[in-house]
PDB file of C-alpha atoms (C1' of nucleotides) in Angstrom:
ATOM      1  CA  MET S   1      -2.951 -12.243  -5.996  1.00  0.00           C
ATOM      2  CA  ALA S   2      -3.523  -8.530  -7.355  1.00  0.00           C
ATOM      3  CA  VAL S   3      -7.113  -9.295  -6.841  1.00  0.00           C
ATOM      4  CA  HIS S   4      -8.379  -6.212  -5.497  1.00  0.00           C
ATOM      5  CA  LYS S   5     -10.127  -6.351  -1.805  1.00  0.00           C
ATOM      6  CA  LYS S   6     -11.642  -2.807  -1.996  1.00  0.00           C
ATOM      7  CA  GLU S   7     -15.127  -4.235  -1.507  1.00  0.00           C
ATOM      8  CA  GLU S   8     -14.464  -6.191   1.712  1.00  0.00           C
ATOM      9  CA  PHE S   9     -14.153  -2.704   3.504  1.00  0.00           C
ATOM     10  CA  SER S  10     -16.710  -0.646   4.838  1.00  0.00           C
ATOM     11  CA  THR S  11     -18.866   1.894   2.947  1.00  0.00           C
ATOM     12  CA  LYS S  12     -17.933   4.816   4.672  1.00  0.00           C
ATOM     13  CA  GLU S  13     -14.367   3.537   4.265  1.00  0.00           C
ATOM     14  CA  GLN S  14     -14.085   2.954   0.484  1.00  0.00           C
ATOM     15  CA  SER S  15     -15.899   6.417   0.274  1.00  0.00           C
ATOM     16  CA  LEU S  16     -13.347   8.431   2.142  1.00  0.00           C
ATOM     17  CA  ALA S  17     -10.612   6.469   0.765  1.00  0.00           C
ATOM     18  CA  ALA S  18     -12.394   7.604  -2.954  1.00  0.00           C
ATOM     19  CA  PHE S  19     -12.526  10.773  -2.065  1.00  0.00           C
ATOM     20  CA  ALA S  20      -8.398  10.861  -1.506  1.00  0.00           C
ATOM     21  CA  LYS S  21      -8.094   9.038  -4.293  1.00  0.00           C
ATOM     22  CA  ALA S  22      -9.293  11.820  -6.415  1.00  0.00           C
ATOM     23  CA  ILE S  23      -7.279  14.400  -4.824  1.00  0.00           C
ATOM     24  CA  SER S  24      -4.353  12.142  -4.314  1.00  0.00           C
ATOM     25  CA  HIS S  25      -2.393  13.599  -7.444  1.00  0.00           C
ATOM     26  CA  PRO S  26      -1.050  17.129  -7.564  1.00  0.00           C
ATOM     27  CA  ALA S  27      -2.572  18.508 -10.688  1.00  0.00           C
ATOM     28  CA  ARG S  28      -5.777  17.626  -9.183  1.00  0.00           C
ATOM     29  CA  ILE S  29      -5.381  19.476  -6.318  1.00  0.00           C
ATOM     30  CA  ALA S  30      -3.817  22.023  -8.792  1.00  0.00           C
ATOM     31  CA  ILE S  31      -7.169  22.102 -10.594  1.00  0.00           C
ATOM     32  CA  LEU S  32      -9.177  22.545  -7.687  1.00  0.00           C
ATOM     33  CA  SER S  33      -7.389  24.979  -6.331  1.00  0.00           C
ATOM     34  CA  VAL S  34      -7.682  27.209  -9.580  1.00  0.00           C
ATOM     35  CA  LEU S  35     -11.710  26.185  -9.901  1.00  0.00           C
ATOM     36  CA  ALA S  36     -11.822  27.344  -6.109  1.00  0.00           C
ATOM     37  CA  LYS S  37     -10.150  30.872  -6.958  1.00  0.00           C
ATOM     38  CA  ARG S  38     -12.167  31.283 -10.219  1.00  0.00           C
ATOM     39  CA  ASN S  39     -15.414  29.963  -9.392  1.00  0.00           C
ATOM     40  CA  GLN S  40     -15.927  28.391 -12.211  1.00  0.00           C
ATOM     41  CA  CYS S  41     -13.678  28.066 -15.387  1.00  0.00           C
ATOM     42  CA  ILE S  42     -13.113  26.189 -18.915  1.00  0.00           C
ATOM     43  CA  CYS S  43     -10.941  22.989 -19.669  1.00  0.00           C
ATOM     44  CA  GLY S  44      -8.386  25.368 -21.924  1.00  0.00           C
ATOM     45  CA  GLU S  45      -8.060  27.953 -18.477  1.00  0.00           C
ATOM     46  CA  ILE S  46      -6.591  25.052 -16.864  1.00  0.00           C
ATOM     47  CA  VAL S  47      -4.425  23.336 -19.503  1.00  0.00           C
ATOM     48  CA  GLU S  48      -2.799  26.692 -20.036  1.00  0.00           C
ATOM     49  CA  VAL S  49      -2.189  26.674 -16.304  1.00  0.00           C
ATOM     50  CA  LEU S  50      -1.025  23.047 -16.102  1.00  0.00           C
ATOM     51  CA  PRO S  51       2.438  21.411 -17.110  1.00  0.00           C
ATOM     52  CA  LEU S  52       0.074  18.295 -18.746  1.00  0.00           C
ATOM     53  CA  ALA S  53      -1.168  17.858 -22.078  1.00  0.00           C
ATOM     54  CA  GLN S  54      -4.561  18.344 -23.006  1.00  0.00           C
ATOM     55  CA  SER S  55      -5.465  14.665 -23.392  1.00  0.00           C
ATOM     56  CA  THR S  56      -4.070  14.919 -19.792  1.00  0.00           C
ATOM     57  CA  VAL S  57      -5.702  17.367 -18.098  1.00  0.00           C
ATOM     58  CA  SER S  58      -8.739  16.396 -19.656  1.00  0.00           C
ATOM     59  CA  GLN S  59      -8.829  12.840 -18.072  1.00  0.00           C
ATOM     60  CA  HIS S  60      -7.413  14.060 -14.705  1.00  0.00           C
ATOM     61  CA  LEU S  61     -10.617  16.125 -15.147  1.00  0.00           C
ATOM     62  CA  LYS S  62     -12.866  13.320 -15.545  1.00  0.00           C
ATOM     63  CA  GLU S  63     -11.562  11.216 -12.833  1.00  0.00           C
ATOM     64  CA  LEU S  64     -12.109  14.080 -10.767  1.00  0.00           C
ATOM     65  CA  LYS S  65     -16.396  14.404 -12.352  1.00  0.00           C
ATOM     66  CA  ASN S  66     -16.441  10.604 -11.671  1.00  0.00           C
ATOM     67  CA  ALA S  67     -15.558  11.088  -8.233  1.00  0.00           C
ATOM     68  CA  GLY S  68     -18.180  14.196  -7.418  1.00  0.00           C
ATOM     69  CA  LEU S  69     -15.707  16.561  -6.823  1.00  0.00           C
ATOM     70  CA  ILE S  70     -16.667  19.036  -9.634  1.00  0.00           C
ATOM     71  CA  ASP S  71     -19.621  19.605 -11.877  1.00  0.00           C
ATOM     72  CA  GLY S  72     -19.306  20.598 -15.484  1.00  0.00           C
ATOM     73  CA  GLU S  73     -21.444  21.015 -18.502  1.00  0.00           C
ATOM     74  CA  THR S  74     -20.894  21.867 -21.616  1.00  0.00           C
ATOM     75  CA  ASP S  75     -21.238  25.381 -23.299  1.00  0.00           C
ATOM     76  CA  GLY S  76     -20.653  25.427 -26.674  1.00  0.00           C
ATOM     77  CA  PRO S  77     -17.809  23.885 -28.129  1.00  0.00           C
ATOM     78  CA  ARG S  78     -15.903  24.469 -24.558  1.00  0.00           C
ATOM     79  CA  SER S  79     -16.611  22.731 -21.349  1.00  0.00           C
ATOM     80  CA  CYS S  80     -16.945  24.517 -17.784  1.00  0.00           C
ATOM     81  CA  TYR S  81     -16.287  23.074 -14.407  1.00  0.00           C
ATOM     82  CA  CYS S  82     -16.751  24.381 -10.866  1.00  0.00           C
ATOM     83  CA  ILE S  83     -16.542  22.562  -7.549  1.00  0.00           C
ATOM     84  CA  ASN S  84     -18.968  20.599  -5.922  1.00  0.00           C
ATOM     85  CA  TRP S  85     -18.750  21.738  -2.381  1.00  0.00           C
ATOM     86  CA  LYS S  86     -21.221  19.588  -1.271  1.00  0.00           C
ATOM     87  CA  ALA S  87     -18.863  17.038  -1.824  1.00  0.00           C
ATOM     88  CA  PHE S  88     -16.096  18.777  -0.046  1.00  0.00           C
ATOM     89  CA  GLU S  89     -18.578  19.170   3.073  1.00  0.00           C
ATOM     90  CA  LYS S  90     -19.505  15.202   3.179  1.00  0.00           C
ATOM     91  CA  PHE S  91     -15.648  14.171   3.210  1.00  0.00           C
ATOM     92  CA  ASN S  92     -15.134  16.731   6.339  1.00  0.00           C
ATOM     93  CA  THR S  93     -17.445  15.435   8.222  1.00  0.00           C
ATOM     94  CA  ASP S  94     -16.851  11.695   7.519  1.00  0.00           C
ATOM     95  CA  PHE S  95     -13.446  12.431   7.981  1.00  0.00           C
ATOM     96  CA  ASN S  96     -13.642  14.184  11.229  1.00  0.00           C
ATOM     97  CA  SER S  97     -16.037  11.858  12.490  1.00  0.00           C
ATOM     98  CA  LEU S  98     -13.380   9.203  12.020  1.00  0.00           C
ATOM     99  CA  PHE S  99     -10.851  10.895  13.875  1.00  0.00           C
ATOM    100  CA  GLU S 100     -11.501  14.297  15.233  1.00  0.00           C
ATOM    101  CA  LYS S 101     -13.438  13.443  18.372  1.00  0.00           C
ATOM    102  CA  LEU S 102     -10.868  10.818  19.460  1.00  0.00           C
ATOM    103  CA  LYS S 103      -7.540  13.686  19.242  1.00  0.00           C
ATOM    104  CA  GLU S 104      -7.896  14.974  22.710  1.00  0.00           C
ATOM    105  CA  ALA S 105      -8.702  11.593  24.074  1.00  0.00           C
ATOM    106  CA  ASN S 106      -5.290  10.387  22.804  1.00  0.00           C
ATOM    107  CA  ALA S 107      -2.015  10.478  24.174  1.00  0.00           C
ATOM    108  CA  LYS S 108       1.347   9.780  22.926  1.00  0.00           C
ATOM    109  CA  CYS S 109       2.612   6.647  21.493  1.00  0.00           C
ATOM    110  CA  CYS S 110       3.218   3.315  22.825  1.00  0.00           C
TER     111      CYS S 110
ATOM    112  CA  MET B   1       5.492   8.336 -21.784  1.00  0.00           C
ATOM    113  CA  ALA B   2       3.865   7.748 -18.356  1.00  0.00           C
ATOM    114  CA  VAL B   3       7.099  10.315 -16.926  1.00  0.00           C
ATOM    115  CA  HIS B   4       5.566  11.234 -13.611  1.00  0.00           C
ATOM    116  CA  LYS B   5       5.512  15.306 -13.111  1.00  0.00           C
ATOM    117  CA  LYS B   6       4.574  15.637  -9.728  1.00  0.00           C
ATOM    118  CA  GLU B   7       7.548  17.374  -9.236  1.00  0.00           C
ATOM    119  CA  GLU B   8       6.697  20.601 -11.078  1.00  0.00           C
ATOM    120  CA  PHE B   9       3.462  21.179  -8.311  1.00  0.00           C
ATOM    121  CA  SER B  10       4.038  23.699  -6.077  1.00  0.00           C
ATOM    122  CA  THR B  11       5.416  22.161  -2.482  1.00  0.00           C
ATOM    123  CA  LYS B  12       1.773  22.669  -0.810  1.00  0.00           C
ATOM    124  CA  GLU B  13      -0.069  20.982  -3.904  1.00  0.00           C
ATOM    125  CA  GLN B  14       2.468  17.996  -3.958  1.00  0.00           C
ATOM    126  CA  SER B  15       2.252  17.448   0.204  1.00  0.00           C
ATOM    127  CA  LEU B  16      -1.532  17.592  -0.036  1.00  0.00           C
ATOM    128  CA  ALA B  17      -1.747  14.986  -2.918  1.00  0.00           C
ATOM    129  CA  ALA B  18       0.663  12.709  -0.378  1.00  0.00           C
ATOM    130  CA  PHE B  19      -1.060  12.986   2.639  1.00  0.00           C
ATOM    131  CA  ALA B  20      -4.183  12.105   0.338  1.00  0.00           C
ATOM    132  CA  LYS B  21      -2.229   9.522  -1.064  1.00  0.00           C
ATOM    133  CA  ALA B  22      -1.578   7.875   2.202  1.00  0.00           C
ATOM    134  CA  ILE B  23      -5.615   7.491   2.791  1.00  0.00           C
ATOM    135  CA  SER B  24      -6.875   6.925  -0.272  1.00  0.00           C
ATOM    136  CA  HIS B  25      -7.213   2.832   0.527  1.00  0.00           C
ATOM    137  CA  PRO B  26     -10.002   1.743   2.483  1.00  0.00           C
ATOM    138  CA  ALA B  27      -7.579  -0.733   4.122  1.00  0.00           C
ATOM    139  CA  ARG B  28      -5.812   2.528   5.178  1.00  0.00           C
ATOM    140  CA  ILE B  29      -8.632   4.176   6.288  1.00  0.00           C
ATOM    141  CA  ALA B  30      -9.092   1.311   8.372  1.00  0.00           C
ATOM    142  CA  ILE B  31      -5.532   0.720  10.136  1.00  0.00           C
ATOM    143  CA  LEU B  32      -6.305   4.207  10.972  1.00  0.00           C
ATOM    144  CA  SER B  33      -9.803   3.885  11.902  1.00  0.00           C
ATOM    145  CA  VAL B  34      -8.655   1.130  14.135  1.00  0.00           C
ATOM    146  CA  LEU B  35      -5.370   3.209  15.994  1.00  0.00           C
ATOM    147  CA  ALA B  36      -7.497   6.113  16.699  1.00  0.00           C
ATOM    148  CA  LYS B  37     -10.364   3.549  18.749  1.00  0.00           C
ATOM    149  CA  ARG B  38      -7.826   2.431  20.918  1.00  0.00           C
ATOM    150  CA  ASN B  39      -4.889   4.868  20.534  1.00  0.00           C
ATOM    151  CA  GLN B  40      -2.104   2.107  20.090  1.00  0.00           C
ATOM    152  CA  CYS B  41      -1.931  -0.839  18.266  1.00  0.00           C
ATOM    153  CA  ILE B  42       0.272  -3.530  17.668  1.00  0.00           C
ATOM    154  CA  CYS B  43       0.306  -5.033  14.293  1.00  0.00           C
ATOM    155  CA  GLY B  44      -1.087  -8.207  14.655  1.00  0.00           C
ATOM    156  CA  GLU B  45      -4.247  -6.583  16.489  1.00  0.00           C
ATOM    157  CA  ILE B  46      -4.700  -4.765  13.023  1.00  0.00           C
ATOM    158  CA  VAL B  47      -4.221  -8.046  10.925  1.00  0.00           C
ATOM    159  CA  GLU B  48      -6.842  -9.850  12.682  1.00  0.00           C
ATOM    160  CA  VAL B  49      -9.106  -7.328  11.520  1.00  0.00           C
ATOM    161  CA  LEU B  50      -8.414  -6.712   8.444  1.00  0.00           C
ATOM    162  CA  PRO B  51      -9.163  -9.375   5.508  1.00  0.00           C
ATOM    163  CA  LEU B  52      -5.918  -8.882   4.209  1.00  0.00           C
ATOM    164  CA  ALA B  53      -2.300 -11.245   4.584  1.00  0.00           C
ATOM    165  CA  GLN B  54      -0.400 -10.414   7.112  1.00  0.00           C
ATOM    166  CA  SER B  55       2.629  -9.152   4.643  1.00  0.00           C
ATOM    167  CA  THR B  56       0.079  -7.176   2.679  1.00  0.00           C
ATOM    168  CA  VAL B  57      -1.279  -5.080   5.815  1.00  0.00           C
ATOM    169  CA  SER B  58       2.524  -4.770   6.987  1.00  0.00           C
ATOM    170  CA  GLN B  59       3.323  -2.850   3.422  1.00  0.00           C
ATOM    171  CA  HIS B  60       0.127  -0.650   4.131  1.00  0.00           C
ATOM    172  CA  LEU B  61       1.615   0.102   7.666  1.00  0.00           C
ATOM    173  CA  LYS B  62       4.585   1.154   6.212  1.00  0.00           C
ATOM    174  CA  GLU B  63       2.896   3.467   4.072  1.00  0.00           C
ATOM    175  CA  LEU B  64       1.574   5.201   6.413  1.00  0.00           C
ATOM    176  CA  LYS B  65       4.602   5.228   8.340  1.00  0.00           C
ATOM    177  CA  ASN B  66       6.553   6.897   5.553  1.00  0.00           C
ATOM    178  CA  ALA B  67       3.942   9.298   4.950  1.00  0.00           C
ATOM    179  CA  GLY B  68       4.185  10.405   8.542  1.00  0.00           C
ATOM    180  CA  LEU B  69       0.769   9.577   9.680  1.00  0.00           C
ATOM    181  CA  ILE B  70       1.552   7.079  11.690  1.00  0.00           C
ATOM    182  CA  ASP B  71       4.698   6.490  14.376  1.00  0.00           C
ATOM    183  CA  GLY B  72       5.573   3.018  15.132  1.00  0.00           C
ATOM    184  CA  GLU B  73       8.233   1.770  17.483  1.00  0.00           C
ATOM    185  CA  THR B  74       8.724  -1.853  17.933  1.00  0.00           C
ATOM    186  CA  ASP B  75       7.966  -4.139  21.648  1.00  0.00           C
ATOM    187  CA  GLY B  76       9.616  -6.734  21.820  1.00  0.00           C
ATOM    188  CA  PRO B  77       8.960  -9.186  18.405  1.00  0.00           C
ATOM    189  CA  ARG B  78       5.605  -6.791  18.624  1.00  0.00           C
ATOM    190  CA  SER B  79       5.261  -3.480  16.427  1.00  0.00           C
ATOM    191  CA  CYS B  80       3.355  -1.023  18.205  1.00  0.00           C
ATOM    192  CA  TYR B  81       1.883   2.054  16.435  1.00  0.00           C
ATOM    193  CA  CYS B  82      -0.155   5.050  16.449  1.00  0.00           C
ATOM    194  CA  ILE B  83      -1.720   8.086  14.829  1.00  0.00           C
ATOM    195  CA  ASN B  84       0.620  10.978  14.517  1.00  0.00           C
ATOM    196  CA  TRP B  85      -2.087  13.949  15.201  1.00  0.00           C
ATOM    197  CA  LYS B  86       0.202  16.477  13.895  1.00  0.00           C
ATOM    198  CA  ALA B  87       0.310  15.471  10.570  1.00  0.00           C
ATOM    199  CA  PHE B  88      -3.907  15.653  10.276  1.00  0.00           C
ATOM    200  CA  GLU B  89      -4.375  18.643  12.102  1.00  0.00           C
ATOM    201  CA  LYS B  90      -1.329  19.994   8.900  1.00  0.00           C
ATOM    202  CA  PHE B  91      -3.375  18.796   7.051  1.00  0.00           C
ATOM    203  CA  ASN B  92      -6.458  20.182   8.027  1.00  0.00           C
ATOM    204  CA  THR B  93      -4.995  22.822   8.005  1.00  0.00           C
ATOM    205  CA  ASP B  94      -3.567  22.746   4.561  1.00  0.00           C
ATOM    206  CA  PHE B  95      -6.741  21.275   2.841  1.00  0.00           C
ATOM    207  CA  ASN B  96      -8.877  24.652   4.374  1.00  0.00           C
ATOM    208  CA  SER B  97      -6.264  27.045   3.345  1.00  0.00           C
ATOM    209  CA  LEU B  98      -6.854  25.740   0.009  1.00  0.00           C
ATOM    210  CA  PHE B  99     -10.428  25.600  -0.270  1.00  0.00           C
ATOM    211  CA  GLU B 100     -12.419  26.971   2.885  1.00  0.00           C
ATOM    212  CA  LYS B 101     -12.299  30.208   2.664  1.00  0.00           C
ATOM    213  CA  LEU B 102     -13.488  30.418  -0.464  1.00  0.00           C
ATOM    214  CA  LYS B 103     -16.648  28.626  -0.297  1.00  0.00           C
ATOM    215  CA  GLU B 104     -18.945  31.257   0.767  1.00  0.00           C
ATOM    216  CA  ALA B 105     -17.853  33.731  -2.068  1.00  0.00           C
ATOM    217  CA  ASN B 106     -18.903  31.270  -4.801  1.00  0.00           C
ATOM    218  CA  ALA B 107     -22.231  30.592  -6.166  1.00  0.00           C
ATOM    219  CA  LYS B 108     -22.886  27.882  -8.476  1.00  0.00           C
ATOM    220  CA  CYS B 109     -21.713  26.407 -11.308  1.00  0.00           C
ATOM    221  CA  CYS B 110     -21.448  27.876 -14.743  1.00  0.00           C
TER     222      CYS B 110
ATOM    223  C1'  DT R   1     -20.227  25.633 -46.169  1.00  0.00           C
ATOM    224  C1'  DT R   2     -15.779  24.751 -45.394  1.00  0.00           C
ATOM    225  C1'  DT R   3     -12.728  26.068 -41.460  1.00  0.00           C
ATOM    226  C1'  DA R   4     -10.920  26.644 -37.075  1.00  0.00           C
ATOM    227  C1'  DT R   5     -11.224  25.736 -32.068  1.00  0.00           C
ATOM    228  C1'  DT R   6     -12.158  22.849 -28.151  1.00  0.00           C
ATOM    229  C1'  DT R   7     -12.239  18.988 -25.602  1.00  0.00           C
ATOM    230  C1'  DA R   8     -13.313  14.106 -25.299  1.00  0.00           C
ATOM    231  C1'  DT R   9     -12.144   9.775 -26.037  1.00  0.00           C
ATOM    232  C1'  DC R  10      -8.816   6.148 -27.995  1.00  0.00           C
ATOM    233  C1'  DG R  11      -4.745   3.407 -27.889  1.00  0.00           C
ATOM    234  C1'  DT R  12      -0.100   2.860 -25.731  1.00  0.00           C
ATOM    235  C1'  DT R  13       3.631   2.592 -23.136  1.00  0.00           C
ATOM    236  C1'  DT R  14       5.794   3.400 -18.557  1.00  0.00           C
ATOM    237  C1'  DT R  15       5.378   3.276 -13.700  1.00  0.00           C
ATOM    238  C1'  DT R  16       3.034   2.361  -9.337  1.00  0.00           C
ATOM    239  C1'  DT R  17      -0.272  -0.193  -6.607  1.00  0.00           C
ATOM    240  C1'  DT R  18      -2.204  -4.031  -4.878  1.00  0.00           C
ATOM    241  C1'  DA R  19      -1.638  -8.402  -3.337  1.00  0.00           C
ATOM    242  C1'  DC R  20       0.098 -12.469  -1.906  1.00  0.00           C
ATOM    243  C1'  DG R  21       3.538 -16.918  -0.510  1.00  0.00           C
ATOM    244  C1'  DA R  22       7.962 -17.107   1.538  1.00  0.00           C
ATOM    245  C1'  DT R  23      11.565 -16.348   3.685  1.00  0.00           C
ATOM    246  C1'  DT R  24      14.283 -14.003   7.572  1.00  0.00           C
ATOM    247  C1'  DA R  25      15.181 -11.635  11.811  1.00  0.00           C
ATOM    248  C1'  DA R  26      14.477 -10.667  16.546  1.00  0.00           C
ATOM    249  C1'  DT R  27      12.891 -12.004  20.409  1.00  0.00           C
ATOM    250  C1'  DC R  28      10.343 -14.490  23.947  1.00  0.00           C
ATOM    251  C1'  DT R  29       9.137 -19.317  26.183  1.00  0.00           C
ATOM    252  C1'  DA R  30       9.920 -23.549  27.072  1.00  0.00           C
TER     253       DA R  30
ATOM    254  C1'  DT E   1      19.706 -23.640  23.747  1.00  0.00           C
ATOM    255  C1'  DA E   2      15.935 -25.086  21.255  1.00  0.00           C
ATOM    256  C1'  DG E   3      11.480 -23.998  19.760  1.00  0.00           C
ATOM    257  C1'  DA E   4       7.610 -20.959  18.425  1.00  0.00           C
ATOM    258  C1'  DT E   5       5.673 -15.756  17.816  1.00  0.00           C
ATOM    259  C1'  DT E   6       5.873 -11.955  15.434  1.00  0.00           C
ATOM    260  C1'  DA E   7       6.138  -9.132  11.975  1.00  0.00           C
ATOM    261  C1'  DA E   8       9.374  -6.752   7.998  1.00  0.00           C
ATOM    262  C1'  DT E   9      11.123  -8.044   3.923  1.00  0.00           C
ATOM    263  C1'  DC E  10      11.818 -10.185  -0.781  1.00  0.00           C
ATOM    264  C1'  DG E  11      10.083 -11.747  -5.062  1.00  0.00           C
ATOM    265  C1'  DT E  12       6.709 -11.433  -7.983  1.00  0.00           C
ATOM    266  C1'  DA E  13       2.421 -11.168 -10.575  1.00  0.00           C
ATOM    267  C1'  DA E  14      -1.599  -8.931 -11.678  1.00  0.00           C
ATOM    268  C1'  DA E  15      -4.674  -4.324 -12.190  1.00  0.00           C
ATOM    269  C1'  DA E  16      -4.466   0.786 -11.920  1.00  0.00           C
ATOM    270  C1'  DA E  17      -2.951   5.015 -13.082  1.00  0.00           C
ATOM    271  C1'  DA E  18      -0.184   8.466 -15.284  1.00  0.00           C
ATOM    272  C1'  DA E  19       1.132  10.706 -19.798  1.00  0.00           C
ATOM    273  C1'  DC E  20       1.129  11.209 -24.283  1.00  0.00           C
ATOM    274  C1'  DG E  21      -0.054  11.809 -29.318  1.00  0.00           C
ATOM    275  C1'  DA E  22      -3.580  10.877 -32.267  1.00  0.00           C
ATOM    276  C1'  DT E  23      -7.992  11.099 -34.078  1.00  0.00           C
ATOM    277  C1'  DA E  24     -12.968  12.273 -33.600  1.00  0.00           C
ATOM    278  C1'  DA E  25     -16.728  15.059 -32.316  1.00  0.00           C
ATOM    279  C1'  DA E  26     -18.965  19.203 -31.796  1.00  0.00           C
ATOM    280  C1'  DT E  27     -19.980  24.080 -31.981  1.00  0.00           C
ATOM    281  C1'  DA E  28     -18.376  28.407 -34.011  1.00  0.00           C
ATOM    282  C1'  DA E  29     -16.370  31.359 -37.265  1.00  0.00           C
ATOM    283  C1'  DA E  30     -15.340  32.768 -42.249  1.00  0.00           C
TER     284       DA E  30
END
DNA sequence: TTTATTTATCGTTTTTTTACGATTAATCTA
DNA sequence: TAGATTAATCGTAAAAAAACGATAAATAAA
């Protein structure tokens, strides 16, 4: 029970799911949105904007970074983050390659 | 602690996150992929293809349905499912409206 | 050099997710 | 009508996620 079976799916399925998981929380969407608007941002600015504790924001940033959606480098005592647009392009491509083509071919349900 | 704060984010952030959450598991990506290829499908066919128990697949189907990504109707003792493409279009639109425009405006990080 | 600022990490708690077997409900078929 | 099929639901257990405060580490400023 509760043994995770994610490994038993295809690489593409896993990587799409991993990207989706990274953006599956409104706080992380909000972080990405701020980064998109400002190009780059230090952690403190993000903390100011979100209704979450600093440690929680740091945790979300870490997840986004681990998933490859953002890049970050330290700048003195601060950390500067920005979006990794390539990851987004890859997601778009993979996502569309799974679904987009098939849209028009399909009629309604059952 | 561990009080969820999702409600404190914008509607758009929440709805994007909810869609992403729905596709944040490889099993659910796999289900959608099968549905996209076959247009429609009964539950049993999906169970056959996935490395998961019937009850688990049913649970994933329920999540996809609750999130509005698929439609399903019962057909005798079977259940027939198909993709709700409108939900996908909405996601694409919202997703792009948050990020797409900003891509070219942005240079590299920090 | 001491103090302040900034952010990551640690430890913890609560909630949610994932997964399964067993059971139930509904509908076919013999 | 009795038995078989199909799928949803229930109960449960283990794992992961979300959130926070406290602390540590690194750098800047006084």
